């Protein structure tokens, strides 16, 4: 009989985290009379045994709130925990997963629900291999997790980016400028593609289709010839020029994902401005895509995922991730979700649709 579970939110935050927490806690109380503990700041709180008991009161009024009431961290992997520097200044790592398991046992936690992206779900799976019952919930604005049609947070991020395009559209048109918008997504182009289509971008550059600057220039000149002396360009942070490489902003040594991408928007804007003579400006939307209130789609999705996560926590089997598939909430092995990154298929219908309406995808196709 499962009557005590814990939940934590790991990795970069995404709109909707609180909706999952609320869904878990309400289902636990209403359906199973079970207790829910929340570990603070992702796996860091689990290692340090920092937690709060969650109930109807402290999870009330949180559905519309961005961020996570539990805090999060995209560092602090218990299997590779930073433990100071050696004499040469190199960061040392140790395995503190046994400490985390002891904390779970001491509290009598029978199942751990991990709300996270691929980094956090990898860690969850490693705990499962050590005998911990875990359930994963797919979170990331990047939408790059396999096995689920969509991750929560993605829809809200796309809406935020779409609004940015709408605002940039009017100023681009007034000043006859090229507006380049750099969007998040790591190694996948989901946000740039969807927001680009929704925001009426003329050019969309994604990591899955290496771009050729000459193709973009041709598109912009064609628009000028049609009397449109402005253009909107949607660029994924992971977009690369043909035979080029990704533009890296920083390396964060102790992160579960040490490479931080960033800067490609300015690179593209500078090249376009030099080639076309049109003024170009780059906007980096950055963490605006992660913050703020979730859209209705994400509120509903996170509620359904939270409910299912709690049901699965009680009924098992574990080492599973709840997922959205063909409109239904189902469960899949965590391993299936983390075995590879879900990328945009360049041949997919949505890419073909973008091309059909004249969007330049950065290549000659
Ligand atoms: O994975 C979510 C994400 O927002 C990526 O799109 C982005 O590359 C990264 O996290 C940024 O991380 P940080 O919040 O550490 O800057």
Tab-separated table of C-alpha atoms and ligand atoms in Angstrom:
chain	number	residue	atom	x	y	z
A	1	UNK	CA	0.000	0.000	0.000
A	2	UNK	CA	1.512	3.312	-1.105
A	3	UNK	CA	0.560	6.142	1.235
A	4	UNK	CA	3.593	8.415	1.252
A	5	UNK	CA	5.255	9.842	-1.859
A	6	UNK	CA	7.627	12.703	-2.567
A	7	UNK	CA	7.849	15.091	-5.468
A	8	UNK	CA	10.658	17.318	-6.740
A	9	UNK	CA	11.123	19.692	-9.677
A	10	UNK	CA	14.502	19.444	-11.422
A	11	UNK	CA	16.345	21.285	-14.206
A	12	UNK	CA	15.388	24.610	-15.747
A	13	UNK	CA	11.928	25.750	-14.739
A	14	UNK	CA	8.999	25.785	-17.149
A	15	UNK	CA	5.493	27.227	-16.931
A	16	UNK	CA	3.215	24.567	-15.469
A	17	UNK	CA	5.400	22.999	-12.765
A	18	UNK	CA	2.972	24.116	-10.070
A	19	UNK	CA	0.055	22.583	-11.962
A	20	UNK	CA	1.723	19.153	-11.759
A	21	UNK	CA	2.451	19.556	-8.029
A	22	UNK	CA	-1.174	20.552	-7.405
A	23	UNK	CA	-2.457	17.618	-9.465
A	24	UNK	CA	-0.281	15.155	-7.530
A	25	UNK	CA	-1.241	16.505	-4.100
A	26	UNK	CA	-4.990	16.675	-4.781
A	27	UNK	CA	-5.089	13.161	-6.238
A	28	UNK	CA	-3.042	11.850	-3.317
A	29	UNK	CA	-5.447	13.328	-0.803
A	30	UNK	CA	-8.777	12.830	-2.571
A	31	UNK	CA	-8.188	9.395	-3.978
A	32	UNK	CA	-5.644	7.646	-1.806
A	33	UNK	CA	-5.518	9.541	1.476
A	34	UNK	CA	-1.768	9.587	0.897
A	35	UNK	CA	0.851	12.075	2.119
A	36	UNK	CA	3.042	14.080	-0.250
A	37	UNK	CA	6.439	15.534	0.639
A	38	UNK	CA	8.128	18.082	-1.595
A	39	UNK	CA	11.924	18.245	-1.753
A	40	UNK	CA	13.267	21.770	-2.184
A	41	UNK	CA	15.482	22.942	-5.067
A	42	UNK	CA	15.442	19.738	-7.072
A	43	UNK	CA	17.876	16.960	-6.228
A	44	UNK	CA	19.816	19.355	-3.986
A	45	UNK	CA	16.997	19.241	-1.438
A	46	UNK	CA	16.883	15.453	-1.621
A	47	UNK	CA	20.614	15.235	-0.906
A	48	UNK	CA	20.426	17.785	1.905
A	49	UNK	CA	17.117	16.426	3.258
A	50	UNK	CA	15.301	19.728	2.854
A	51	UNK	CA	11.611	19.203	2.305
A	52	UNK	CA	8.148	20.509	3.031
A	53	UNK	CA	4.962	18.571	3.614
A	54	UNK	CA	2.528	19.454	0.859
A	55	UNK	CA	-1.196	19.696	1.480
A	56	UNK	CA	-4.366	21.241	0.072
A	57	UNK	CA	-3.549	24.554	1.714
A	58	UNK	CA	0.008	25.166	0.630
A	59	UNK	CA	-0.735	24.005	-2.930
A	60	UNK	CA	-3.826	26.171	-3.288
A	61	UNK	CA	-3.835	29.141	-5.684
A	62	UNK	CA	-0.725	27.986	-7.533
A	63	UNK	CA	-2.132	26.733	-10.847
A	64	UNK	CA	-1.698	30.071	-12.591
A	65	UNK	CA	1.725	30.807	-11.077
A	66	UNK	CA	4.903	30.425	-13.134
A	67	UNK	CA	8.072	28.880	-11.692
A	68	UNK	CA	7.878	26.201	-9.021
A	69	UNK	CA	6.863	26.574	-5.385
A	70	UNK	CA	9.519	23.939	-4.573
A	71	UNK	CA	12.440	25.677	-6.253
A	72	UNK	CA	14.682	23.909	-8.754
A	73	UNK	CA	18.286	23.497	-9.841
A	74	UNK	CA	19.966	22.398	-13.057
A	75	UNK	CA	23.100	21.425	-11.141
A	76	UNK	CA	23.374	19.042	-8.166
A	77	UNK	CA	23.323	15.618	-9.821
A	78	UNK	CA	23.490	13.167	-6.832
A	79	UNK	CA	25.501	10.708	-8.953
A	80	UNK	CA	28.036	13.399	-9.867
A	81	UNK	CA	27.861	15.942	-7.096
A	82	UNK	CA	30.418	18.793	-7.097
A	83	UNK	CA	32.764	18.404	-4.139
A	84	UNK	CA	35.312	21.214	-4.374
A	85	UNK	CA	38.435	21.618	-6.483
A	86	UNK	CA	41.701	19.687	-6.527
A	87	UNK	CA	45.148	21.341	-6.279
A	88	UNK	CA	45.066	22.054	-10.032
A	89	UNK	CA	41.740	23.838	-9.689
A	90	UNK	CA	39.723	21.089	-11.408
A	91	UNK	CA	36.241	20.527	-10.043
A	92	UNK	CA	35.882	17.133	-8.328
A	93	UNK	CA	32.678	15.094	-8.286
A	94	UNK	CA	31.424	12.429	-5.881
A	95	UNK	CA	28.470	10.043	-5.810
A	96	UNK	CA	26.065	11.005	-3.013
A	97	UNK	CA	23.108	8.979	-4.269
A	98	UNK	CA	23.212	6.651	-1.231
A	99	UNK	CA	22.768	9.656	1.027
A	100	UNK	CA	19.695	10.659	-0.999
A	101	UNK	CA	18.256	7.134	-0.751
A	102	UNK	CA	18.833	7.104	3.012
A	103	UNK	CA	16.877	10.351	3.272
A	104	UNK	CA	13.966	8.831	1.354
A	105	UNK	CA	14.004	5.727	3.560
A	106	UNK	CA	14.203	7.693	6.799
A	107	UNK	CA	11.101	9.651	5.792
A	108	UNK	CA	9.284	6.500	4.711
A	109	UNK	CA	8.893	7.764	1.140
A	110	UNK	CA	7.744	4.888	-1.041
A	111	UNK	CA	7.760	6.588	-4.454
A	112	UNK	CA	9.638	9.616	-5.783
A	113	UNK	CA	7.941	11.678	-8.499
A	114	UNK	CA	10.506	13.599	-10.551
A	115	UNK	CA	9.216	16.470	-12.681
A	116	UNK	CA	11.994	17.260	-15.115
A	117	UNK	CA	13.610	17.187	-18.535
A	118	UNK	CA	16.134	14.719	-19.877
A	119	UNK	CA	18.829	15.540	-17.276
A	120	UNK	CA	16.490	15.034	-14.308
A	121	UNK	CA	14.875	11.967	-15.858
A	122	UNK	CA	18.316	10.395	-16.427
A	123	UNK	CA	18.962	10.849	-12.717
A	124	UNK	CA	15.507	9.427	-11.906
A	125	UNK	CA	16.283	6.350	-13.989
A	126	UNK	CA	19.640	5.886	-12.221
A	127	UNK	CA	17.779	5.915	-8.889
A	128	UNK	CA	15.353	3.329	-10.303
A	129	UNK	CA	18.333	1.120	-11.150
A	130	UNK	CA	19.305	1.337	-7.470
A	131	UNK	CA	15.861	0.133	-6.415
A	132	UNK	CA	14.041	3.418	-5.831
A	133	UNK	CA	10.460	3.547	-7.157
A	134	UNK	CA	10.344	6.576	-9.428
A	135	UNK	CA	7.791	8.173	-11.725
A	136	UNK	CA	8.808	10.884	-14.206
A	137	UNK	CA	6.801	13.817	-15.540
A	138	UNK	CA	8.070	15.364	-18.817
A	139	UNK	CA	8.877	19.048	-18.436
A	140	UNK	CA	10.767	21.377	-20.725
A	141	UNK	CA	10.002	24.391	-22.842
A	142	UNK	CA	12.341	22.812	-25.435
A	143	UNK	CA	9.870	19.983	-26.250
A	144	UNK	CA	12.853	17.720	-26.964
A	145	UNK	CA	11.794	14.627	-24.985
A	146	UNK	CA	10.949	11.416	-26.822
A	147	UNK	CA	7.822	9.401	-26.096
A	148	UNK	CA	5.437	12.283	-25.472
A	149	UNK	CA	3.688	14.314	-28.143
A	150	UNK	CA	4.481	17.459	-26.203
A	151	UNK	CA	6.205	18.448	-22.993
A	152	UNK	CA	4.492	20.951	-20.727
A	153	UNK	CA	5.860	24.477	-20.805
A	154	UNK	CA	6.398	24.361	-24.564
A	155	UNK	CA	3.012	25.802	-25.496
A	156	UNK	CA	3.415	28.748	-23.117
A	157	UNK	CA	6.954	29.455	-24.350
A	158	UNK	CA	5.708	29.450	-27.949
A	159	UNK	CA	2.924	31.895	-27.038
A	160	UNK	CA	5.406	34.226	-25.346
A	161	UNK	CA	7.651	34.118	-28.413
A	162	UNK	CA	4.695	34.668	-30.738
A	163	UNK	CA	3.768	37.806	-28.825
A	164	UNK	CA	7.347	39.032	-29.203
A	165	UNK	CA	7.097	38.537	-32.975
A	166	UNK	CA	3.843	40.496	-33.064
A	167	UNK	CA	5.511	43.396	-31.282
A	168	UNK	CA	8.648	43.260	-33.403
A	169	UNK	CA	6.574	43.079	-36.582
A	170	UNK	CA	5.202	46.595	-36.220
A	171	UNK	CA	8.533	48.215	-35.368
A	172	UNK	CA	10.310	46.239	-38.136
A	173	UNK	CA	7.794	47.505	-40.671
A	174	UNK	CA	8.014	51.120	-39.468
A	175	UNK	CA	11.813	51.215	-39.638
A	176	UNK	CA	12.307	48.929	-42.667
A	177	UNK	CA	14.514	46.665	-40.618
A	178	UNK	CA	15.379	43.023	-40.324
A	179	UNK	CA	14.418	41.771	-36.879
A	180	UNK	CA	16.183	38.602	-35.784
A	181	UNK	CA	14.716	36.816	-32.763
A	182	UNK	CA	16.891	34.243	-30.983
A	183	UNK	CA	14.852	31.604	-29.206
A	184	UNK	CA	15.698	28.835	-26.756
A	185	UNK	CA	15.432	25.107	-27.422
A	186	UNK	CA	18.978	23.754	-26.999
A	187	UNK	CA	19.686	21.288	-29.818
A	188	UNK	CA	16.104	21.181	-31.100
A	189	UNK	CA	14.247	23.772	-33.160
A	190	UNK	CA	10.720	23.257	-31.842
A	191	UNK	CA	10.243	26.701	-30.273
A	192	UNK	CA	11.776	28.609	-33.203
A	193	UNK	CA	9.706	26.626	-35.712
A	194	UNK	CA	6.355	26.892	-33.942
A	195	UNK	CA	6.775	30.489	-32.775
A	196	UNK	CA	8.129	31.444	-36.193
A	197	UNK	CA	5.048	30.068	-37.931
A	198	UNK	CA	2.666	31.563	-35.352
A	199	UNK	CA	4.449	34.931	-35.482
A	200	UNK	CA	4.585	35.114	-39.286
A	201	UNK	CA	8.381	34.912	-39.592
A	202	UNK	CA	9.812	35.100	-43.101
A	203	UNK	CA	12.868	33.030	-42.223
A	204	UNK	CA	13.122	30.206	-39.668
A	205	UNK	CA	16.497	28.715	-38.768
A	206	UNK	CA	16.630	25.505	-36.725
A	207	UNK	CA	19.474	23.161	-35.736
A	208	UNK	CA	17.973	20.352	-37.791
A	209	UNK	CA	18.440	22.309	-41.068
A	210	UNK	CA	21.899	23.961	-41.296
A	211	UNK	CA	21.497	27.344	-42.942
A	212	UNK	CA	23.192	29.046	-45.860
A	213	UNK	CA	23.352	32.831	-45.455
A	214	UNK	CA	23.043	33.342	-49.229
A	215	UNK	CA	19.610	31.662	-49.206
A	216	UNK	CA	18.418	34.011	-46.482
A	217	UNK	CA	19.770	37.012	-48.352
A	218	UNK	CA	17.910	35.919	-51.511
A	219	UNK	CA	14.681	35.695	-49.519
A	220	UNK	CA	15.134	39.160	-48.048
A	221	UNK	CA	15.962	40.685	-51.446
A	222	UNK	CA	12.913	38.988	-52.940
A	223	UNK	CA	10.767	40.597	-50.261
A	224	UNK	CA	12.346	43.993	-51.000
A	225	UNK	CA	11.530	43.514	-54.685
A	226	UNK	CA	7.911	42.966	-53.625
A	227	UNK	CA	7.981	46.251	-51.729
A	228	UNK	CA	8.465	44.675	-48.289
A	229	UNK	CA	11.518	46.334	-46.850
A	230	UNK	CA	11.420	44.524	-43.539
A	231	UNK	CA	11.736	40.894	-42.493
A	232	UNK	CA	11.284	38.758	-39.399
A	233	UNK	CA	13.797	35.995	-38.724
A	234	UNK	CA	13.244	33.283	-36.109
A	235	UNK	CA	16.525	31.657	-35.016
A	236	UNK	CA	16.868	28.732	-32.645
A	237	UNK	CA	19.811	29.147	-30.268
A	238	UNK	CA	21.210	25.877	-31.646
A	239	UNK	CA	20.976	26.854	-35.335
A	240	UNK	CA	24.223	26.407	-37.263
A	241	UNK	CA	25.526	27.647	-40.537
A	242	UNK	CA	26.353	24.922	-43.105
A	243	UNK	CA	29.814	23.631	-42.198
A	244	UNK	CA	29.683	25.848	-39.112
A	245	UNK	CA	29.210	25.030	-35.464
A	246	UNK	CA	26.815	26.060	-32.707
A	247	UNK	CA	27.423	29.402	-31.014
A	248	UNK	CA	28.235	28.727	-27.359
A	249	UNK	CA	27.726	31.458	-24.750
A	250	UNK	CA	29.188	29.712	-21.695
A	251	UNK	CA	30.336	26.454	-20.119
A	252	UNK	CA	28.837	25.706	-16.713
A	253	UNK	CA	31.067	23.008	-15.262
A	254	UNK	CA	28.809	21.586	-12.564
A	255	UNK	CA	25.601	21.675	-14.564
A	256	UNK	CA	23.778	18.532	-15.706
A	257	UNK	CA	23.976	20.179	-19.152
A	258	UNK	CA	27.235	22.192	-19.131
A	259	UNK	CA	26.941	23.917	-22.519
A	260	UNK	CA	24.894	27.121	-22.675
A	261	UNK	CA	24.092	28.149	-26.215
A	262	UNK	CA	23.585	31.793	-27.180
A	263	UNK	CA	24.721	34.488	-29.602
A	264	UNK	CA	23.643	33.108	-32.981
A	265	UNK	CA	20.959	35.792	-33.339
A	266	UNK	CA	23.535	38.580	-33.395
A	267	UNK	CA	25.779	36.602	-35.755
A	268	UNK	CA	22.906	36.227	-38.240
A	269	UNK	CA	21.774	39.861	-37.846
A	270	UNK	CA	25.279	41.187	-38.552
A	271	UNK	CA	25.695	39.044	-41.667
A	272	UNK	CA	22.301	40.028	-43.048
A	273	UNK	CA	22.853	43.687	-42.428
A	274	UNK	CA	26.251	43.656	-44.163
A	275	UNK	CA	24.893	41.787	-47.181
A	276	UNK	CA	21.588	43.591	-47.715
A	277	UNK	CA	22.352	47.085	-46.475
A	278	UNK	CA	19.182	46.906	-44.380
A	279	UNK	CA	19.480	47.727	-40.706
A	280	UNK	CA	19.200	44.606	-38.560
A	281	UNK	CA	18.535	44.140	-34.882
A	282	UNK	CA	18.808	41.003	-32.792
A	283	UNK	CA	16.499	40.309	-29.855
A	284	UNK	CA	17.338	37.495	-27.464
A	285	UNK	CA	14.112	36.433	-25.787
A	286	UNK	CA	16.001	34.351	-23.217
A	287	UNK	CA	14.358	33.457	-19.937
A	288	UNK	CA	11.188	35.392	-20.743
A	289	UNK	CA	10.268	32.123	-22.464
A	290	UNK	CA	10.520	30.253	-19.183
A	291	UNK	CA	8.787	32.653	-16.831
A	292	UNK	CA	5.231	33.721	-16.278
A	293	UNK	CA	1.802	32.240	-16.116
A	294	UNK	CA	1.103	29.018	-18.044
A	295	UNK	CA	-1.388	29.109	-20.916
A	296	UNK	CA	-4.648	27.121	-20.677
A	297	UNK	CA	-3.147	24.227	-22.664
A	298	UNK	CA	-0.306	23.819	-20.163
A	299	UNK	CA	-2.608	24.192	-17.136
A	300	UNK	CA	-4.798	21.378	-18.418
A	301	UNK	CA	-1.875	19.193	-19.508
A	302	UNK	CA	-0.042	19.573	-16.191
A	303	UNK	CA	-3.181	18.802	-14.214
A	304	UNK	CA	-3.689	15.591	-16.209
A	305	UNK	CA	-0.007	14.627	-15.914
A	306	UNK	CA	0.003	15.253	-12.152
A	307	UNK	CA	-3.100	13.112	-11.637
A	308	UNK	CA	-1.692	10.280	-13.744
A	309	UNK	CA	1.709	10.483	-12.027
A	310	UNK	CA	0.054	9.959	-8.648
A	311	UNK	CA	-2.092	7.075	-9.932
A	312	UNK	CA	1.005	5.453	-11.438
A	313	UNK	CA	2.957	6.044	-8.216
A	314	UNK	CA	0.369	4.002	-6.338
A	315	UNK	CA	-0.362	1.353	-8.917
A	316	UNK	CA	3.066	0.933	-10.534
A	317	UNK	CA	4.966	-0.298	-12.380
A	318	UNK	CA	7.613	2.320	-11.654
A	319	UNK	CA	10.601	3.655	-13.567
A	320	UNK	CA	7.895	5.030	-15.889
A	321	UNK	CA	7.166	8.471	-17.303
A	322	UNK	CA	3.653	9.804	-17.804
A	323	UNK	CA	3.198	11.068	-21.349
A	324	UNK	CA	0.762	12.689	-23.767
A	325	UNK	CA	0.097	10.469	-26.750
A	326	UNK	CA	-2.590	11.101	-29.373
A	327	UNK	CA	-4.506	13.235	-26.885
A	328	UNK	CA	-4.443	10.620	-24.108
A	329	UNK	CA	-2.277	10.504	-20.986
A	330	UNK	CA	-0.383	7.237	-20.854
A	331	UNK	CA	2.862	5.813	-19.400
A	332	UNK	CA	6.111	4.739	-21.034
A	333	UNK	CA	9.462	3.481	-19.660
A	334	UNK	CA	11.637	6.446	-18.610
A	335	UNK	CA	14.431	4.914	-20.659
A	336	UNK	CA	12.397	5.358	-23.871
A	337	UNK	CA	12.064	9.077	-23.174
A	338	UNK	CA	15.733	9.715	-22.479
A	339	UNK	CA	17.427	7.425	-24.980
A	340	UNK	CA	17.629	10.181	-27.596
A	341	UNK	CA	16.701	13.815	-28.160
A	342	UNK	CA	13.461	14.428	-30.036
A	343	UNK	CA	14.288	16.668	-32.966
A	344	UNK	CA	12.262	18.338	-35.685
A	345	UNK	CA	12.065	16.118	-38.758
A	346	UNK	CA	13.064	18.327	-41.723
A	347	UNK	CA	10.673	16.296	-43.908
A	348	UNK	CA	7.726	16.650	-41.520
A	349	UNK	CA	4.414	18.133	-42.577
A	350	UNK	CA	4.884	21.244	-40.416
A	351	UNK	CA	8.215	22.081	-42.063
A	352	UNK	CA	6.684	21.455	-45.483
A	353	UNK	CA	3.779	23.720	-44.533
A	354	UNK	CA	6.197	26.502	-43.586
A	355	UNK	CA	7.990	26.109	-46.903
A	356	UNK	CA	4.670	26.030	-48.795
A	357	UNK	CA	3.713	29.478	-47.502
A	358	UNK	CA	7.097	30.844	-48.551
A	359	UNK	CA	9.072	30.667	-45.315
A	360	UNK	CA	12.805	30.369	-45.974
A	361	UNK	CA	14.201	27.554	-43.815
A	362	UNK	CA	17.764	28.659	-44.547
A	363	UNK	CA	18.366	26.172	-47.359
A	364	UNK	CA	17.478	25.772	-51.018
A	365	UNK	CA	14.889	23.040	-50.555
B	1	LIG	O1	16.284	23.473	-21.270
B	1	LIG	C1	15.638	24.674	-21.038
B	1	LIG	C2	16.523	25.844	-21.377
B	1	LIG	O2	15.777	27.031	-21.182
B	1	LIG	C3	17.114	25.823	-22.788
B	1	LIG	O3	16.211	26.192	-23.793
B	1	LIG	C4	18.279	26.760	-22.622
B	1	LIG	O4	19.286	26.467	-23.543
B	1	LIG	C5	18.745	26.492	-21.205
B	1	LIG	O5	17.657	25.889	-20.524
B	1	LIG	C6	19.173	27.714	-20.452
B	1	LIG	O6	19.638	27.346	-19.200
B	1	LIG	P1	19.932	28.355	-17.990
B	1	LIG	O7	18.625	28.663	-17.336
B	1	LIG	O8	20.850	27.614	-17.087
B	1	LIG	O9	20.521	29.582	-18.594
